[in-house]
Coordinates of C-alpha atoms in Angstrom, one line a residue:
M1 CA -75.6 171.2 53.5
P2 CA -78.7 169.8 52.0
A3 CA -77.7 166.9 49.0
T4 CA -78.6 169.1 46.3
Q5 CA -76.5 172.0 47.2
H6 CA -73.2 169.6 48.4
D7 CA -73.7 168.4 44.3
Q8 CA -73.7 172.1 43.1
S9 CA -70.8 172.6 45.4
V10 CA -69.3 169.7 44.0
D11 CA -69.8 170.6 40.5
A12 CA -68.5 174.4 40.4
V13 CA -65.5 173.1 42.0
A14 CA -65.4 170.2 39.0
D15 CA -66.5 173.0 36.4
A16 CA -63.7 175.6 38.0
L17 CA -60.5 172.7 37.4
L18 CA -62.1 171.6 33.7
N19 CA -61.7 175.4 32.5
K20 CA -58.7 175.9 34.4
G21 CA -57.2 173.0 32.8
H22 CA -55.9 171.4 36.0
I23 CA -57.9 168.4 34.8
S24 CA -59.5 167.0 31.6
E25 CA -63.2 165.3 30.8
K26 CA -60.6 162.6 28.9
T27 CA -58.6 162.2 32.0
F28 CA -60.8 162.3 34.8
P29 CA -64.1 162.8 33.5
Q30 CA -66.9 164.9 35.7
E31 CA -69.5 162.6 36.5
H32 CA -66.3 160.5 38.5
F33 CA -65.3 163.6 40.6
H34 CA -66.5 163.4 43.9
I35 CA -64.7 165.4 47.5
V36 CA -65.4 162.2 48.9
P37 CA -65.3 159.0 46.9
P38 CA -67.9 156.6 47.8
V39 CA -67.3 153.3 48.6
A40 CA -68.0 150.6 45.9
P41 CA -71.4 149.1 46.9
G42 CA -71.2 145.7 48.3
S43 CA -68.1 145.6 49.3
A44 CA -68.9 144.5 53.1
T45 CA -66.2 143.0 54.9
P46 CA -64.9 140.3 55.2
T47 CA -65.8 137.7 52.6
V48 CA -66.5 134.0 53.6
A49 CA -63.4 132.6 53.2
A50 CA -61.2 131.3 55.3
A51 CA -57.3 131.2 54.5
T52 CA -54.3 129.4 55.1
A53 CA -50.5 130.7 55.8
D54 CA -49.8 131.3 52.0
G55 CA -53.3 132.8 52.0
T56 CA -55.3 130.5 50.3
A57 CA -58.8 129.2 50.9
A58 CA -58.4 126.4 53.7
A59 CA -60.8 123.8 54.3
P60 CA -62.2 124.2 57.9
A61 CA -65.6 125.5 58.3
L62 CA -65.4 129.5 58.3
P63 CA -65.5 130.8 61.7
L64 CA -69.4 131.2 63.1
L65 CA -68.0 134.9 63.9
F66 CA -68.0 135.4 60.4
Q67 CA -70.7 133.2 58.8
P68 CA -73.6 135.2 57.4
F69 CA -76.8 135.9 60.2
T70 CA -79.8 136.8 59.0
A71 CA -83.5 137.7 60.8
K72 CA -86.3 139.3 58.9
N73 CA -85.1 141.0 55.7
L74 CA -81.9 141.5 57.3
T75 CA -78.7 139.6 56.4
L76 CA -75.5 140.4 58.5
V77 CA -72.3 139.5 56.1
N78 CA -70.9 138.4 59.9
R79 CA -71.9 138.5 63.6
V80 CA -70.1 141.4 64.8
V81 CA -72.3 144.1 65.7
V82 CA -71.2 147.8 67.1
A83 CA -73.0 148.4 70.3
P84 CA -74.9 151.6 71.0
M85 CA -72.4 154.5 72.6
C86 CA -73.7 157.8 73.5
M87 CA -71.9 160.4 72.2
Y88 CA -72.9 163.5 73.6
S89 CA -71.9 165.3 70.4
S90 CA -75.3 166.1 69.4
K91 CA -76.9 169.7 69.5
D92 CA -81.3 170.2 69.3
G93 CA -81.0 165.8 68.8
F94 CA -79.5 166.6 64.9
M95 CA -76.8 163.9 63.8
T96 CA -73.9 165.7 62.6
D97 CA -70.5 165.4 61.0
Y98 CA -68.8 163.7 63.9
H99 CA -71.6 161.0 63.7
L100 CA -70.6 160.2 60.4
V101 CA -67.2 160.0 60.5
H102 CA -68.0 157.7 64.1
L103 CA -70.4 155.4 62.7
G104 CA -69.5 155.0 59.3
S105 CA -65.5 154.1 60.1
F106 CA -67.1 150.9 62.3
A107 CA -68.9 149.8 58.5
L108 CA -65.6 151.0 56.5
H109 CA -63.7 148.9 58.5
G110 CA -65.8 145.7 58.3
A111 CA -68.5 145.4 61.3
G112 CA -71.9 143.4 60.4
L113 CA -74.0 145.4 61.7
V114 CA -73.2 149.3 63.1
L115 CA -76.2 150.1 66.2
A116 CA -76.5 153.9 66.4
E117 CA -76.6 155.5 70.0
A118 CA -79.6 155.8 72.3
T119 CA -81.7 157.7 70.2
A120 CA -84.5 159.9 71.8
V121 CA -88.3 159.8 71.3
E122 CA -88.5 162.4 73.3
A123 CA -86.7 165.8 73.8
R124 CA -87.5 165.7 77.6
G125 CA -86.5 161.5 77.1
R126 CA -82.3 162.7 76.0
I127 CA -80.3 161.9 78.7
S128 CA -78.3 165.1 78.2
P129 CA -78.2 168.5 75.9
G130 CA -75.6 166.5 73.9
C131 CA -77.6 163.4 72.9
A132 CA -79.2 162.3 69.4
G133 CA -83.0 162.6 68.8
I134 CA -85.4 161.2 66.6
Y135 CA -88.7 162.7 67.6
K136 CA -89.6 165.6 65.5
D137 CA -89.2 165.2 61.3
D138 CA -85.9 167.2 60.6
H139 CA -84.1 164.6 62.0
I140 CA -84.7 162.8 59.5
P141 CA -82.4 163.9 57.2
G142 CA -79.2 164.1 59.5
L143 CA -80.3 160.2 60.1
K144 CA -80.0 159.3 56.1
R145 CA -76.3 160.8 55.8
V146 CA -75.4 158.5 58.2
V147 CA -77.2 156.2 56.7
D148 CA -76.8 156.4 53.0
F149 CA -72.7 156.5 53.7
V150 CA -72.8 152.8 55.7
H151 CA -75.0 151.8 53.1
S152 CA -72.2 152.5 50.5
T153 CA -69.6 150.8 52.5
G154 CA -72.0 147.3 52.0
G155 CA -72.5 147.4 55.7
K156 CA -75.8 147.5 57.4
I157 CA -77.1 150.5 60.5
G158 CA -79.8 150.1 63.3
I159 CA -81.1 152.7 65.9
Q160 CA -81.6 152.4 69.1
L161 CA -85.0 154.5 70.1
A162 CA -84.8 155.2 73.7
H163 CA -86.3 157.6 76.8
A164 CA -84.2 158.3 79.7
G165 CA -86.7 158.1 81.9
R166 CA -85.1 159.3 85.4
K167 CA -81.6 159.8 84.4
A168 CA -82.9 162.9 81.7
S169 CA -81.5 166.0 81.7
S170 CA -78.0 165.1 82.9
Q171 CA -74.7 166.7 82.3
P172 CA -73.1 165.1 79.2
M173 CA -69.7 162.5 79.8
H174 CA -67.8 165.1 78.5
T175 CA -67.7 169.0 78.0
P176 CA -70.5 169.8 79.9
E177 CA -69.6 173.4 80.1
V178 CA -71.0 173.6 76.1
F179 CA -74.4 173.8 77.2
G180 CA -75.6 176.3 79.2
P181 CA -78.5 176.0 82.1
E182 CA -81.6 177.1 79.7
E183 CA -80.8 174.0 77.8
Y184 CA -81.5 171.6 80.8
W185 CA -85.1 170.6 81.6
N186 CA -84.9 169.9 85.1
D187 CA -88.9 169.9 85.7
Q188 CA -89.7 167.9 83.1
V189 CA -87.5 164.2 84.3
V190 CA -90.3 161.7 84.6
G191 CA -90.5 158.1 85.9
P192 CA -92.6 155.1 86.9
S193 CA -92.6 156.7 90.2
G194 CA -91.6 160.2 91.1
G195 CA -90.1 161.9 94.4
P196 CA -86.9 162.6 95.8
D197 CA -86.9 158.5 96.8
F198 CA -86.5 157.9 92.8
Q199 CA -83.7 160.1 92.3
W200 CA -80.4 158.4 90.8
D201 CA -78.3 160.2 92.8
D202 CA -77.3 163.5 94.2
K203 CA -76.2 164.9 91.0
H204 CA -79.0 164.0 88.6
R205 CA -82.4 165.2 89.0
V206 CA -85.7 164.1 91.4
P207 CA -88.2 162.4 88.5
R208 CA -91.8 163.1 88.5
E209 CA -94.1 160.7 88.6
L210 CA -95.7 160.0 84.9
S211 CA -99.7 160.1 84.6
V212 CA -101.3 156.7 82.3
Q213 CA -102.1 159.2 79.5
E214 CA -98.2 160.5 79.7
I215 CA -97.4 157.3 79.3
Q216 CA -99.4 156.1 76.7
D217 CA -98.1 159.2 74.5
I218 CA -95.2 158.2 75.1
V219 CA -95.8 155.0 73.9
K220 CA -97.0 156.9 70.3
A221 CA -93.6 158.0 70.7
F222 CA -91.6 155.5 70.2
G223 CA -94.5 154.1 67.2
A224 CA -93.6 158.2 65.3
A225 CA -89.4 157.1 66.2
A226 CA -89.8 154.1 64.3
V227 CA -92.0 155.8 61.1
R228 CA -89.1 158.1 61.0
A229 CA -86.4 155.7 61.3
D230 CA -87.6 153.7 58.2
K231 CA -87.8 157.0 56.8
A232 CA -84.2 157.2 57.5
G233 CA -83.5 153.9 55.8
M234 CA -82.3 152.1 59.1
D235 CA -82.5 148.3 58.6
T236 CA -83.4 147.8 62.2
V237 CA -84.5 149.5 64.9
E238 CA -83.9 148.7 68.9
I239 CA -86.0 149.5 72.0
H240 CA -83.5 150.4 74.6
G241 CA -85.2 148.7 78.1
A242 CA -81.7 148.8 79.6
H243 CA -79.6 150.0 81.6
G244 CA -82.1 152.0 84.0
Y245 CA -83.6 153.8 81.3
L246 CA -87.0 154.5 81.1
V247 CA -88.1 150.8 80.0
H248 CA -85.7 149.7 82.6
N249 CA -87.5 151.5 84.8
F250 CA -91.0 150.3 84.3
L251 CA -89.8 146.5 84.5
S252 CA -87.8 146.8 88.1
P253 CA -89.7 146.7 91.8
I254 CA -87.1 149.1 92.7
T255 CA -88.0 152.1 90.4
N256 CA -91.6 150.9 89.9
H257 CA -93.4 151.7 92.9
R258 CA -97.0 152.2 91.1
T259 CA -100.7 150.6 92.2
D260 CA -102.4 150.9 89.1
K261 CA -101.9 148.6 85.8
Y262 CA -98.5 149.6 85.3
G263 CA -96.7 148.4 88.6
G264 CA -96.9 145.5 91.1
S265 CA -96.6 142.2 89.2
L266 CA -94.0 141.7 86.5
E267 CA -96.6 141.4 84.3
N268 CA -97.9 144.8 85.2
R269 CA -94.4 146.0 85.3
A270 CA -94.0 144.7 81.6
R271 CA -97.0 146.9 80.3
F272 CA -95.0 149.7 79.4
M273 CA -92.2 147.7 77.4
L274 CA -95.1 145.8 75.7
E275 CA -97.0 148.6 74.2
V276 CA -93.9 149.8 73.1
I277 CA -93.0 146.7 71.2
D278 CA -96.4 147.2 69.9
E279 CA -96.6 150.7 68.9
V280 CA -93.0 149.7 67.1
R281 CA -94.1 146.9 65.5
K282 CA -96.8 148.2 64.2
N283 CA -95.4 151.5 63.1
F284 CA -91.8 150.0 61.4
N285 CA -91.6 148.1 58.1
P286 CA -92.7 144.3 59.3
A287 CA -90.2 143.3 56.6
K288 CA -87.1 144.7 59.2
P289 CA -86.1 143.1 62.4
I290 CA -86.8 144.8 65.8
F291 CA -83.9 144.2 68.6
L292 CA -84.7 144.5 72.3
R293 CA -81.7 145.4 74.3
L294 CA -82.4 144.2 77.7
S295 CA -80.6 145.0 81.3
A296 CA -81.4 141.1 82.7
S297 CA -80.4 141.9 86.0
D298 CA -80.3 145.1 88.2
C299 CA -76.8 143.5 89.7
V300 CA -78.1 143.5 93.2
E301 CA -78.3 140.0 94.6
H302 CA -75.9 141.3 97.4
L303 CA -78.8 143.4 99.3
D304 CA -82.0 141.5 100.7
I305 CA -84.2 143.8 98.6
T306 CA -86.8 142.5 95.6
S307 CA -85.0 143.7 92.0
F308 CA -85.5 142.5 88.7
E309 CA -83.5 139.7 88.3
V310 CA -82.5 137.0 85.7
N311 CA -85.5 134.6 86.1
Q312 CA -87.5 137.5 85.5
A313 CA -85.9 138.6 82.3
V314 CA -86.4 135.0 81.0
Q315 CA -90.0 135.8 81.2
V316 CA -90.1 139.3 79.4
S317 CA -87.9 138.0 76.7
Q318 CA -90.3 135.2 76.1
W319 CA -93.5 137.7 76.2
A320 CA -90.8 139.9 74.0
K321 CA -90.5 137.3 71.6
D322 CA -94.1 136.7 71.4
A323 CA -95.1 140.7 71.0
G324 CA -92.5 140.8 67.9
V325 CA -89.2 140.8 68.7
D326 CA -86.7 139.2 66.2
V327 CA -83.1 139.6 68.3
I328 CA -82.8 140.4 72.1
H329 CA -79.5 142.2 73.1
I330 CA -78.5 141.1 76.9
S331 CA -76.8 143.4 78.7
S332 CA -77.4 144.1 82.8
G333 CA -77.2 146.9 85.3
G334 CA -77.4 150.6 85.4
N335 CA -80.8 151.0 87.1
T336 CA -79.5 151.5 90.9
A337 CA -76.4 153.0 92.2
L338 CA -76.2 150.2 94.8
Q339 CA -75.3 147.4 91.8
K340 CA -72.2 145.6 92.4
V341 CA -70.7 144.2 88.7
S342 CA -67.9 142.2 88.8
Y343 CA -66.6 142.9 85.6
S344 CA -64.3 140.4 84.2
P345 CA -63.8 139.3 80.1
G346 CA -67.3 137.9 78.9
Y347 CA -68.9 139.5 82.6
Q348 CA -72.4 139.0 80.9
V349 CA -72.1 136.3 78.7
H350 CA -73.6 134.1 81.1
Y351 CA -76.6 135.9 80.9
A352 CA -77.1 135.6 77.4
S353 CA -76.6 131.9 77.3
R354 CA -79.2 132.0 79.9
I355 CA -81.9 133.7 77.8
R356 CA -81.3 131.6 74.6
K357 CA -81.1 128.6 76.6
D358 CA -84.7 129.4 78.1
V359 CA -86.3 130.9 75.1
P360 CA -85.9 128.9 72.0
G361 CA -86.3 130.8 68.7
L362 CA -84.8 134.5 69.9
P363 CA -81.5 134.9 68.7
V364 CA -79.2 136.6 71.4
V365 CA -76.6 139.3 71.1
S366 CA -73.8 139.0 74.1
V367 CA -71.9 142.4 74.9
G368 CA -69.7 143.0 77.9
S369 CA -65.9 143.3 77.8
I370 CA -65.5 140.8 74.6
T371 CA -62.4 141.6 73.0
S372 CA -61.1 139.8 70.9
G373 CA -62.1 137.4 68.0
K374 CA -61.3 134.1 69.5
Q375 CA -63.1 135.3 72.8
A376 CA -66.2 136.1 70.3
E377 CA -65.8 132.9 68.6
E378 CA -65.2 130.6 71.5
I379 CA -68.9 132.5 72.6
L380 CA -70.5 131.3 69.8
Q381 CA -69.0 127.8 69.7
N382 CA -70.3 127.3 73.1
G383 CA -73.6 128.1 71.7
D384 CA -74.5 131.3 74.5
A385 CA -75.0 133.6 72.1
D386 CA -76.1 134.1 68.3
L387 CA -74.3 137.8 67.7
I388 CA -71.5 139.0 69.6
A389 CA -71.6 143.0 70.0
A390 CA -68.7 145.5 71.4
A391 CA -68.3 148.7 72.4
R392 CA -65.1 149.9 73.9
A393 CA -63.5 147.6 71.4
F394 CA -64.5 149.5 68.9
L395 CA -63.6 152.7 70.7
K396 CA -60.0 151.2 71.5
H397 CA -59.9 149.5 67.7
P398 CA -62.2 151.2 65.0
T399 CA -60.5 148.0 63.0
F400 CA -61.9 145.4 65.6
A401 CA -64.0 143.5 63.5
L402 CA -61.2 143.2 60.6
D403 CA -58.6 142.6 63.4
A404 CA -60.6 139.5 64.8
G405 CA -60.9 138.1 61.2
R406 CA -57.1 137.9 60.9
E407 CA -57.1 136.6 64.3
L408 CA -59.3 133.8 62.9
G409 CA -57.4 133.1 60.1
V410 CA -60.9 134.8 58.2
N411 CA -59.5 136.1 54.8
V412 CA -60.7 139.4 55.3
N413 CA -61.8 141.7 52.6
Y414 CA -60.7 145.4 53.3
A415 CA -63.0 148.5 51.4
P416 CA -60.9 149.2 48.2
Q417 CA -59.5 152.3 50.0
Y418 CA -58.2 150.5 52.8
F419 CA -56.8 147.7 50.5
A420 CA -53.6 147.9 51.2
A421 CA -53.9 147.3 54.9
R422 CA -54.2 143.6 54.0
Y423 CA -50.5 144.2 53.8
A424 CA -50.1 145.7 56.8

């Protein structure tokens, strides 16, 4: 429902109640009548005050996790980031009430930055028919609705700009029966290289090799998406260069066998990514920061094959910084079914630490099985990262940021509607 229609419906309900005498102007002014009351602006959580056992401010320095972070004009009240998570709950790319509740709840419960899921810059760049899109102007109002709510909590929000590459047109992780065969685009799945040898697995489509003109068109699509993100009020955008999607496909020699200027050397394989960064930087608000998510390794060190690995990731991160990336979000894997990943607490922290050490001046987000405030604080105290992102931890506990604060002895400030939870 458009905002004006929503406002009219609220007014109609209020008028009806007033006319029937159920409420009065004196006791319940009409201007305060809201079906869903917004959170008071500026009520971002947590506050910056450590607490002792009796609740008074403590002298020790505030934990790093709850110190502000600034990149360009974006200042976060804490360093807790909600990592992008695909929800497969869109139709024709539109965000819905589900996304408003899902993303809004994280901001309402204190996350410093909420990153919306991988959102496709082309219709054919969606992972599945249920994935979000930002490939037409009609998507802007739905995005802005989510942004406005997050901002009403005092929170900040960004969106991940993505193209699925050879992983496109796949079945959503849950309820695939919702989408009929006509809603897939099996003959439009693309990648830097094409043919059966570049199929992810037998459940995915065989990709077709992109022409140079198509590559340039996709670069432009990223720029157009950045314009839409800014119009929607996003505080930042994150370019998705990880997990086996199109940017990562170009970076890795496993998936990029091109012999033109977009293949071969690392410099050539990084060309597409750098062109995307340049296009996004030119089209996104210059006062706002740009994030890049990068898989620092293909995770095939156990095999005797040429791959994208951490030494190359260091060089690519430096190039990205030079091209205009303000913050880098370090993950790993996702580009080949042959990968071998040893999942354990903080299993990707060493990649973030390496990038932070070898690319001075580029703030780093660490992610991957970070599930407690103490663990997150230790990563920051060790100098391994500047920000901490979590995904599954937020799915399990949308109050993860507040819980981490309490765990670290921080006097967290709940949203007004949830203030009673401080005493639970």
